[in-house]
mmCIF file of C-alpha atoms in Angstrom:
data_model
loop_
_atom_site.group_PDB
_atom_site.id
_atom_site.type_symbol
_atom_site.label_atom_id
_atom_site.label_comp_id
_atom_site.label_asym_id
_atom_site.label_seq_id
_atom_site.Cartn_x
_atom_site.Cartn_y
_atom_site.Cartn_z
ATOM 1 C CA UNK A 1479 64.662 -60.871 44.986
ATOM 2 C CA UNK A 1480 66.165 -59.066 42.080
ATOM 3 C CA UNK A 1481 64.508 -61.083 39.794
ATOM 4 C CA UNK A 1482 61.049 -60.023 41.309
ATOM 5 C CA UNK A 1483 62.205 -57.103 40.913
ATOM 6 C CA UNK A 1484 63.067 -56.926 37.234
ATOM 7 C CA UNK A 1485 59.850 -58.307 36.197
ATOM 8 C CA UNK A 1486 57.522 -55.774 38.711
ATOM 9 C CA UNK A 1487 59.724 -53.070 36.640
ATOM 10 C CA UNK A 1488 59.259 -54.622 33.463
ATOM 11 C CA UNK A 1489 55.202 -54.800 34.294
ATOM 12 C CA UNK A 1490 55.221 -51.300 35.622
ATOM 13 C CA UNK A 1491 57.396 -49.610 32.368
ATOM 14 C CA UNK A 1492 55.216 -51.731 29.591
ATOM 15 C CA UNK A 1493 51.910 -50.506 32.007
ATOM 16 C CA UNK A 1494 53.108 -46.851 31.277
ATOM 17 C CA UNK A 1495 53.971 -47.064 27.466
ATOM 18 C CA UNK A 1496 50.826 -49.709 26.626
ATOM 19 C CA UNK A 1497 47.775 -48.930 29.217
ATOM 20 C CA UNK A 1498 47.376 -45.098 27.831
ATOM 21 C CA UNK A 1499 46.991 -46.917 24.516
ATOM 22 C CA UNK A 1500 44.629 -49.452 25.934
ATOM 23 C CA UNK A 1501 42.258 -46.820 27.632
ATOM 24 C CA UNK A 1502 42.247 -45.060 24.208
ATOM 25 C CA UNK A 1503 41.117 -47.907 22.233
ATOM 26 C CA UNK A 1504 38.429 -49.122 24.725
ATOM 27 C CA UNK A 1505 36.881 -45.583 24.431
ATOM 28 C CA UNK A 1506 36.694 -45.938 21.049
ATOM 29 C CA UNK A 1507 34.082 -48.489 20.703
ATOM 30 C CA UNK A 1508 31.793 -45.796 23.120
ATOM 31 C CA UNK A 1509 29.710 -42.952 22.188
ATOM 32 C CA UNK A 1510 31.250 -40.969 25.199
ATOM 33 C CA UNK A 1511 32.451 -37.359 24.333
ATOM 34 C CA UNK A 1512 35.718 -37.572 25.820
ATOM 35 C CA UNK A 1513 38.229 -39.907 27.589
ATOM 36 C CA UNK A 1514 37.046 -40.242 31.176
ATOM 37 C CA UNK A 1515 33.432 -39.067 30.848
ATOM 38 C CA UNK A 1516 30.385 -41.300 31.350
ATOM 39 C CA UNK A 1517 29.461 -43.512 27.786
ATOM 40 C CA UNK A 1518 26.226 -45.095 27.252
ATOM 41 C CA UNK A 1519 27.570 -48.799 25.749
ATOM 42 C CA UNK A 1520 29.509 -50.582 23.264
ATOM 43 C CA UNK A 1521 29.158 -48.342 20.273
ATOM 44 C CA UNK A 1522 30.658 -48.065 16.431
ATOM 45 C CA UNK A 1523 29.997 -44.376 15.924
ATOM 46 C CA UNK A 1524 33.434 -43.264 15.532
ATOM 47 C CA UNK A 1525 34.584 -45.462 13.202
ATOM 48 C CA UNK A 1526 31.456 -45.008 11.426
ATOM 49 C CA UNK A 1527 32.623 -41.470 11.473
ATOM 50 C CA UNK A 1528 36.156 -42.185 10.468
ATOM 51 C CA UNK A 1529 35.205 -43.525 7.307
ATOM 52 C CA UNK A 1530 31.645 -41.553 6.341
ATOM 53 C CA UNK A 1531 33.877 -37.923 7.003
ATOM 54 C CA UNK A 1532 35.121 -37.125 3.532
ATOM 55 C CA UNK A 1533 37.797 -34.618 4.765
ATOM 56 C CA UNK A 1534 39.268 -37.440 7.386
ATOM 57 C CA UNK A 1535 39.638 -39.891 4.286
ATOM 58 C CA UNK A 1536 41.178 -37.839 2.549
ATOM 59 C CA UNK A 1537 43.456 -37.024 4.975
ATOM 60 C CA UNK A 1538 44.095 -40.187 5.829
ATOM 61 C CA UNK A 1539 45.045 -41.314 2.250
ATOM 62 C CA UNK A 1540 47.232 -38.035 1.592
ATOM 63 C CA UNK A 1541 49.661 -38.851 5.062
ATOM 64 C CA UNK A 1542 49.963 -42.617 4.039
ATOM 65 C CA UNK A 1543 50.783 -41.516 0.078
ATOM 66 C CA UNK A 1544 53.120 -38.840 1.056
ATOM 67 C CA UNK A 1545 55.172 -41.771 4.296
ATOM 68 C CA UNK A 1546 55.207 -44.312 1.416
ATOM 69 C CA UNK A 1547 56.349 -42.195 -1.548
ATOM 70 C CA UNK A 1548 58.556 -40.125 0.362
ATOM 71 C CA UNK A 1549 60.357 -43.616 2.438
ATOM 72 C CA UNK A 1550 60.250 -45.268 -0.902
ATOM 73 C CA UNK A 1551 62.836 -42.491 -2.056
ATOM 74 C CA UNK A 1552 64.649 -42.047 1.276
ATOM 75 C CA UNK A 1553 65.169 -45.947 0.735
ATOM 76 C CA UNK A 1554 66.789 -45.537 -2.461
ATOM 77 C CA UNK A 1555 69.158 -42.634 -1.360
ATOM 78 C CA UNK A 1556 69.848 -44.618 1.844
ATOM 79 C CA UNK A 1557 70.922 -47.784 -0.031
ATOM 80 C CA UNK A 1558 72.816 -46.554 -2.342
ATOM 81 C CA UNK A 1559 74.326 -43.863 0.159
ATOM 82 C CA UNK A 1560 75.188 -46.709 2.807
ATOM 83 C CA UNK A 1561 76.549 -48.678 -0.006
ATOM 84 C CA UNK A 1562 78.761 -45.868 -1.256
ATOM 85 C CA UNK A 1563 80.114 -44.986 2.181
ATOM 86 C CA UNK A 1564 80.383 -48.673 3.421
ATOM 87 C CA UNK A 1565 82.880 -49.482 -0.044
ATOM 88 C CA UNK A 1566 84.603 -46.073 0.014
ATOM 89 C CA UNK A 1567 88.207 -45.417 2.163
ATOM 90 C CA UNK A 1568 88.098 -44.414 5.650
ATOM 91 C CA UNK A 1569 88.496 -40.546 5.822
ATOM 92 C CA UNK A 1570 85.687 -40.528 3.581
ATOM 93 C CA UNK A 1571 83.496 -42.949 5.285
ATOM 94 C CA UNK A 1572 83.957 -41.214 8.984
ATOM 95 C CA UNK A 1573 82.881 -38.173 7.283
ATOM 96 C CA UNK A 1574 79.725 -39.378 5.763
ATOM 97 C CA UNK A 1575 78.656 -41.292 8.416
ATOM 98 C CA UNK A 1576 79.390 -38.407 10.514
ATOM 99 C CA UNK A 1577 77.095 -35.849 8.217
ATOM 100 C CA UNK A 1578 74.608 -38.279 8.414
ATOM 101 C CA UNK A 1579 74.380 -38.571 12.054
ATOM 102 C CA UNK A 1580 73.514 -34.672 11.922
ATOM 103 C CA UNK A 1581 69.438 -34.748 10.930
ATOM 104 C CA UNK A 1582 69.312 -37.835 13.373
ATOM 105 C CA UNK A 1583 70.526 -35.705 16.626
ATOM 106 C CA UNK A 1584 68.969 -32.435 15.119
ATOM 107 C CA UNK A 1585 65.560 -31.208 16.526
ATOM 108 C CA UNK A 1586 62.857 -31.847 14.453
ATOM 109 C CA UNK A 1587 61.460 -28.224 14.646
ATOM 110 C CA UNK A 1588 65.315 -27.064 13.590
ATOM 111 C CA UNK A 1589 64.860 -29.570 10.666
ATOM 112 C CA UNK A 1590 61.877 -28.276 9.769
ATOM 113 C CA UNK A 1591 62.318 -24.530 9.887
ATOM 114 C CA UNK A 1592 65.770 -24.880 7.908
ATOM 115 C CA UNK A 1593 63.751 -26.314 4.532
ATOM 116 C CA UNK A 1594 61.468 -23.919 5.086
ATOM 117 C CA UNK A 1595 63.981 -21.065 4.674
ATOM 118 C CA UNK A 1596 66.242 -22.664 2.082
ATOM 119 C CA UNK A 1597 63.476 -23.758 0.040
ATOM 120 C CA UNK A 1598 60.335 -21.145 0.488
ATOM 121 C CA UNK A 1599 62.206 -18.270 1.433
ATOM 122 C CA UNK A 1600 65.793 -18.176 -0.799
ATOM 123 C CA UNK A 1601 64.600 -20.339 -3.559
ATOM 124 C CA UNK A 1602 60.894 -19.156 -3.708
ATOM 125 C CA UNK A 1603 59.710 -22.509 -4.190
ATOM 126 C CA UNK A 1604 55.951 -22.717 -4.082
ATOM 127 C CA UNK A 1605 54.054 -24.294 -0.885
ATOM 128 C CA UNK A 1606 51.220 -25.582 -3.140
ATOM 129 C CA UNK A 1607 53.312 -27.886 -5.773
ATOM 130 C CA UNK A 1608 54.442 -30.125 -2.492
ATOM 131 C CA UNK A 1609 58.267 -30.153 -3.377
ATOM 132 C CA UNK A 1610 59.425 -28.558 0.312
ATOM 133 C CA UNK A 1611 56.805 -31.223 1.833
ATOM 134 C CA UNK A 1612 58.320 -33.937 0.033
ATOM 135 C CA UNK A 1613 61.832 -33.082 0.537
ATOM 136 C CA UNK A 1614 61.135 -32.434 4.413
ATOM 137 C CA UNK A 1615 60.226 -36.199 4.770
ATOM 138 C CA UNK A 1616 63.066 -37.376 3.136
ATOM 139 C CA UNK A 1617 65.606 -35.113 5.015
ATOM 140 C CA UNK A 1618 63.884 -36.348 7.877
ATOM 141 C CA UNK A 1619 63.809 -40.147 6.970
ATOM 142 C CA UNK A 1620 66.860 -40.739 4.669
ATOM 143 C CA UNK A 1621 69.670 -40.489 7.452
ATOM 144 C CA UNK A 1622 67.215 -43.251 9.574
ATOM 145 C CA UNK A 1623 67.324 -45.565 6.660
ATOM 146 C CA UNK A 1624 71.185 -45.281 6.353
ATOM 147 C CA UNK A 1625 71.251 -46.288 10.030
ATOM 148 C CA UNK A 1626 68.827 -49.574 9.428
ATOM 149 C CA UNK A 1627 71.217 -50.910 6.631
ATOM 150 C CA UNK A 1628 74.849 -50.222 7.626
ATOM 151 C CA UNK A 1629 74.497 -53.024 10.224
ATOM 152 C CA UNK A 1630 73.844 -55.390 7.715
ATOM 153 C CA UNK A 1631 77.084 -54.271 5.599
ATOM 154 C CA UNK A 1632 78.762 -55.001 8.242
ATOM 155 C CA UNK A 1633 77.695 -58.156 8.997
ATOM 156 C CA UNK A 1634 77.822 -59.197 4.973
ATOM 157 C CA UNK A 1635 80.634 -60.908 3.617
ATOM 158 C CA UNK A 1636 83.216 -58.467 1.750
ATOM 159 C CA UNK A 1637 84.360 -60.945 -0.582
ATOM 160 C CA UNK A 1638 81.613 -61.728 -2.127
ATOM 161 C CA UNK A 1639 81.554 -58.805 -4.112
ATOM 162 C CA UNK A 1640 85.070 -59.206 -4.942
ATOM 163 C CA UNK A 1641 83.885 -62.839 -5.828
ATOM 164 C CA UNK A 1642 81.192 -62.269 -7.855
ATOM 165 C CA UNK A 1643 83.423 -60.039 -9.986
ATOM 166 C CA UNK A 1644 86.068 -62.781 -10.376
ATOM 167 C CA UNK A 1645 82.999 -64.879 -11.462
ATOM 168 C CA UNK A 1646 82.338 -62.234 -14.668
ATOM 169 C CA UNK A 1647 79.461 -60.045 -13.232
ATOM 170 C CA UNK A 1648 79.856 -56.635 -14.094
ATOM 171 C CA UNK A 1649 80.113 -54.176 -11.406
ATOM 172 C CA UNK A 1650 76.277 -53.631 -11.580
ATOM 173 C CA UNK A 1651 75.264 -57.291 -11.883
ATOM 174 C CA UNK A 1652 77.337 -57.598 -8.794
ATOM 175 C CA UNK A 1653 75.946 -54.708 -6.691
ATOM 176 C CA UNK A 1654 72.383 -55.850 -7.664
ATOM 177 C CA UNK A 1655 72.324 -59.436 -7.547
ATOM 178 C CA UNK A 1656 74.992 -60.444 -4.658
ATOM 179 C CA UNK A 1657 74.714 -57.510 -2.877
ATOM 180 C CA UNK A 1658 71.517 -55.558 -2.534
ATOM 181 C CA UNK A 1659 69.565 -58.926 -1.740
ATOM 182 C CA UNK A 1660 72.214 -59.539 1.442
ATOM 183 C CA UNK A 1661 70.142 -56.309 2.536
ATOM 184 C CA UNK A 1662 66.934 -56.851 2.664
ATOM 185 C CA UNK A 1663 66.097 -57.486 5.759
ATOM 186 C CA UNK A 1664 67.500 -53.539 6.669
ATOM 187 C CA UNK A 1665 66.032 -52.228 4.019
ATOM 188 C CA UNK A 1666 62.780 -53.575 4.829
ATOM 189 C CA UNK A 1667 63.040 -52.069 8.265
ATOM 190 C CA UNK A 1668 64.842 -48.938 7.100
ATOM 191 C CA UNK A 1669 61.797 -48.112 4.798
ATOM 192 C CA UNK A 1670 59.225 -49.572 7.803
ATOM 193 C CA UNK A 1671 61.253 -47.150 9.782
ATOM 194 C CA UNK A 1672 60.467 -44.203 7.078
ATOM 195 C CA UNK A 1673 57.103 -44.488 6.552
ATOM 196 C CA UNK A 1674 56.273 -44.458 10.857
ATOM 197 C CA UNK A 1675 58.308 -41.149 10.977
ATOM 198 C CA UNK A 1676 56.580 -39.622 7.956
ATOM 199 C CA UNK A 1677 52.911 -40.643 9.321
ATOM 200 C CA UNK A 1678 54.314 -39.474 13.122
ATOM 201 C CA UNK A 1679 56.167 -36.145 11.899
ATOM 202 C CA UNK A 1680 54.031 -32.965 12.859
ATOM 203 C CA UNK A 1681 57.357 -30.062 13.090
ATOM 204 C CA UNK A 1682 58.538 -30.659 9.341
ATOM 205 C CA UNK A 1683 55.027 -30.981 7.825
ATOM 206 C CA UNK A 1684 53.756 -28.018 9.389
ATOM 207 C CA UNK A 1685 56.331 -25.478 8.010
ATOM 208 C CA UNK A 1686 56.490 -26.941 4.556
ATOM 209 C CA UNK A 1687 52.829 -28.340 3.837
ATOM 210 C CA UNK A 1688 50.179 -26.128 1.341
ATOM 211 C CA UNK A 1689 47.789 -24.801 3.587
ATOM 212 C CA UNK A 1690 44.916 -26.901 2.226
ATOM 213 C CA UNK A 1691 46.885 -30.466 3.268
ATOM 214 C CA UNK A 1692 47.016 -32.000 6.237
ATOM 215 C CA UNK A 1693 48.836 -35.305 7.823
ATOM 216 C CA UNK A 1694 47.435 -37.143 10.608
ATOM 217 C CA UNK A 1695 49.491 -35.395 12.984
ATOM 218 C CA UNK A 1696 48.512 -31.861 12.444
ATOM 219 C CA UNK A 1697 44.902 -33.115 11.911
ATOM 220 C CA UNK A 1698 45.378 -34.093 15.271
ATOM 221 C CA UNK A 1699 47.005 -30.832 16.264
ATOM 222 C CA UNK A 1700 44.514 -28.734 14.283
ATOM 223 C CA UNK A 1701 41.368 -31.061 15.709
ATOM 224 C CA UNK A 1702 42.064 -30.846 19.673
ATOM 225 C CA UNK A 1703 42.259 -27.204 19.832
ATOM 226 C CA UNK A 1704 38.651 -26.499 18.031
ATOM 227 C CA UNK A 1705 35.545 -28.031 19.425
ATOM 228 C CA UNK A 1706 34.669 -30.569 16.725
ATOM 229 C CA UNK A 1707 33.564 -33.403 19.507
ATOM 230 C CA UNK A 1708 33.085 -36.366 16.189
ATOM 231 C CA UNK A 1709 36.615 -35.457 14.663
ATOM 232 C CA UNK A 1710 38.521 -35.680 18.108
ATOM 233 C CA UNK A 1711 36.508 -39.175 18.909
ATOM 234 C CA UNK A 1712 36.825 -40.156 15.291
ATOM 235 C CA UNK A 1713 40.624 -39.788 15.916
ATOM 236 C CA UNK A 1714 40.506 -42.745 18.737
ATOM 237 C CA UNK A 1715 39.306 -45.449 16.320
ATOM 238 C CA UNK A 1716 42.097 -43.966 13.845
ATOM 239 C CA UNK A 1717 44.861 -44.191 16.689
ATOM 240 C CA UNK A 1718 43.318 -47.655 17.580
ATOM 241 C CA UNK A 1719 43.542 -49.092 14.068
ATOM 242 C CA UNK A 1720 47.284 -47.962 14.099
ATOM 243 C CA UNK A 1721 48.177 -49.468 16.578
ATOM 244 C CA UNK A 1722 46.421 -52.674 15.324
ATOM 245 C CA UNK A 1723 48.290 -52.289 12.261
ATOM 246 C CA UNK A 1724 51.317 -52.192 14.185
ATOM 247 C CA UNK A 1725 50.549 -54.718 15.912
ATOM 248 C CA UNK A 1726 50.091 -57.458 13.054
ATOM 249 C CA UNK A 1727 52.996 -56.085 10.679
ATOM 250 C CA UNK A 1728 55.545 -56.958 14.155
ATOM 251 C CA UNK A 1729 54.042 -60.243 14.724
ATOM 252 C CA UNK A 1730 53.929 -61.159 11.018
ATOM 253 C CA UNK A 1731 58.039 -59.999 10.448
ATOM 254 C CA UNK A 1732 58.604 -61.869 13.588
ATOM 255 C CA UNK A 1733 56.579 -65.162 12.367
ATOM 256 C CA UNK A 1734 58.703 -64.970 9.343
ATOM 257 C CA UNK A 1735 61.760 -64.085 10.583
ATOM 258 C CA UNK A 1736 61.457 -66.871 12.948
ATOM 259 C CA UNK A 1737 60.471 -69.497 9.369
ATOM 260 C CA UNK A 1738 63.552 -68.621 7.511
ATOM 261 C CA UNK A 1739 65.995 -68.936 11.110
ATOM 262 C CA UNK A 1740 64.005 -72.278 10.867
ATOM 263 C CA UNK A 1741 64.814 -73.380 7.121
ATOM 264 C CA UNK A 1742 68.402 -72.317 7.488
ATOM 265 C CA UNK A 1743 68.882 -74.131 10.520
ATOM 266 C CA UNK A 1744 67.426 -77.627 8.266
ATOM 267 C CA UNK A 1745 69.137 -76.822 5.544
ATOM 268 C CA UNK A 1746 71.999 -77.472 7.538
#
């Protein structure tokens, strides 16, 4: 009976987080106006419009540039950061890891708001020239990153730093070559991990973006309060191309995940 059980709640909680999704994407592919209302048939219109709208492209491209430059540096800091903290003594670890764990638990909005201040309102640091944009992102992603790769210093081997140094690497041929590649697999998700909170962030980009910019969420924001019927519909194919996206990139890192388990495991 409990087993029942456990899978009628498993059914019922991946019903609640994947149907919503599913009812979205099959709308999609209609020419009706709005989710629920009557359609005519199968129809491409709105990703016709997705792609025809000049101002959605370029949205689109300016929120996937800004999650991929802006992860691509919180990756960096993170690395090095988790690397630093992992290596240094134990006072100063706790209190790194413990500063860190501050923009996780914070409120988005707070996050948001504080750069804006600091940046726009002490320093007088121009809106238009993207800096408090681009430093909102990585406040908001760095500490996530951090998170994704300390696991994997734990689970690494300490002495083979201290080996490769016995060996004649320098301190730097060391750190790149023995121990950076031990963490690829959380850097990989730790800058995965980035670039879905810089695309899904609407509280930080909207207090530090130029007024002429938008990201995907505010679009979205911006786009359901007017009464622009082809830009909200043209925002179902986008969602349902996401979540394709999604999709494949998880089955793909699974599919190879599961290869190398496999060529370990024969190695053997």
């Amino acid at each position: 009976m409990k087993k029942y059980l456990g899978i009628i709640w498993l059914v019922l909680v991946l019903a609640f987080i994947y149907v919503p999704v599913v009812v979205l994407a099959v709308y999609s592919f209609t020419d009706a106006s709005m989710v629920g209302a009557s359609a005519n048939g199968f129809s491409f219109k709105n990703y016709v419009n997705l792609f025809a709208d000049e101002g959605l492209r370029n949205m689109i491209f300016g929120t996937i540039v800004l999650a991929v430059v802006c992860a691509a540096v919180s990756t960096v800091l993170a690395t090095f950061g988790a690397i630093g903290a992992f290596y240094s003594k134990k006072v100063t670890k706790s209190l790194l890891n413990a500063v860190n764990q501050i923009p996780v638990v914070n409120a988005d909005i707070v996050t948001g708001f504080s750069i804006c201040v600091l940046l726009i309102v002490i320093m007088q640091v121009s809106k238009d020239t993207y800096i408090p944009l681009g430093l909102g992102h990585i406040v908001l992603t760095a500490p996530f990153v951090y998170l994704s790769i300390l696991p994997k210093l734990k689970q690494m081997d300490n002495s083979l730093y201290e080996a490769a140094l016995d060996l004649g690497a320098t301190p730097a041929q060391a750190l790149f070559k023995v121990v950076i590649p031990q963490l690829i697999p959380g850097i990989l998700s730790g800058f995965m991990l980035a670039v879905t909170l810089s695309l899904d962030d609407y509280f930080v980009t909207t207090y530090t973006k130029p007024s002429t910019f938008d990201t995907i969420s505010t679009y979205v924001v911006n786009a359901t309060k007017g009464s622009q019927t082809e830009a909200k519909t043209a925002l179902w194919a986008l969602s349902t191309l996401i979540f394709i996206v999604v999709i494949v990139a998880v089955v793909l890192m699974n599919v190879l995940s599961g290869r190398k388990k496999e060529k370990k495991n024969e190695s053997r």
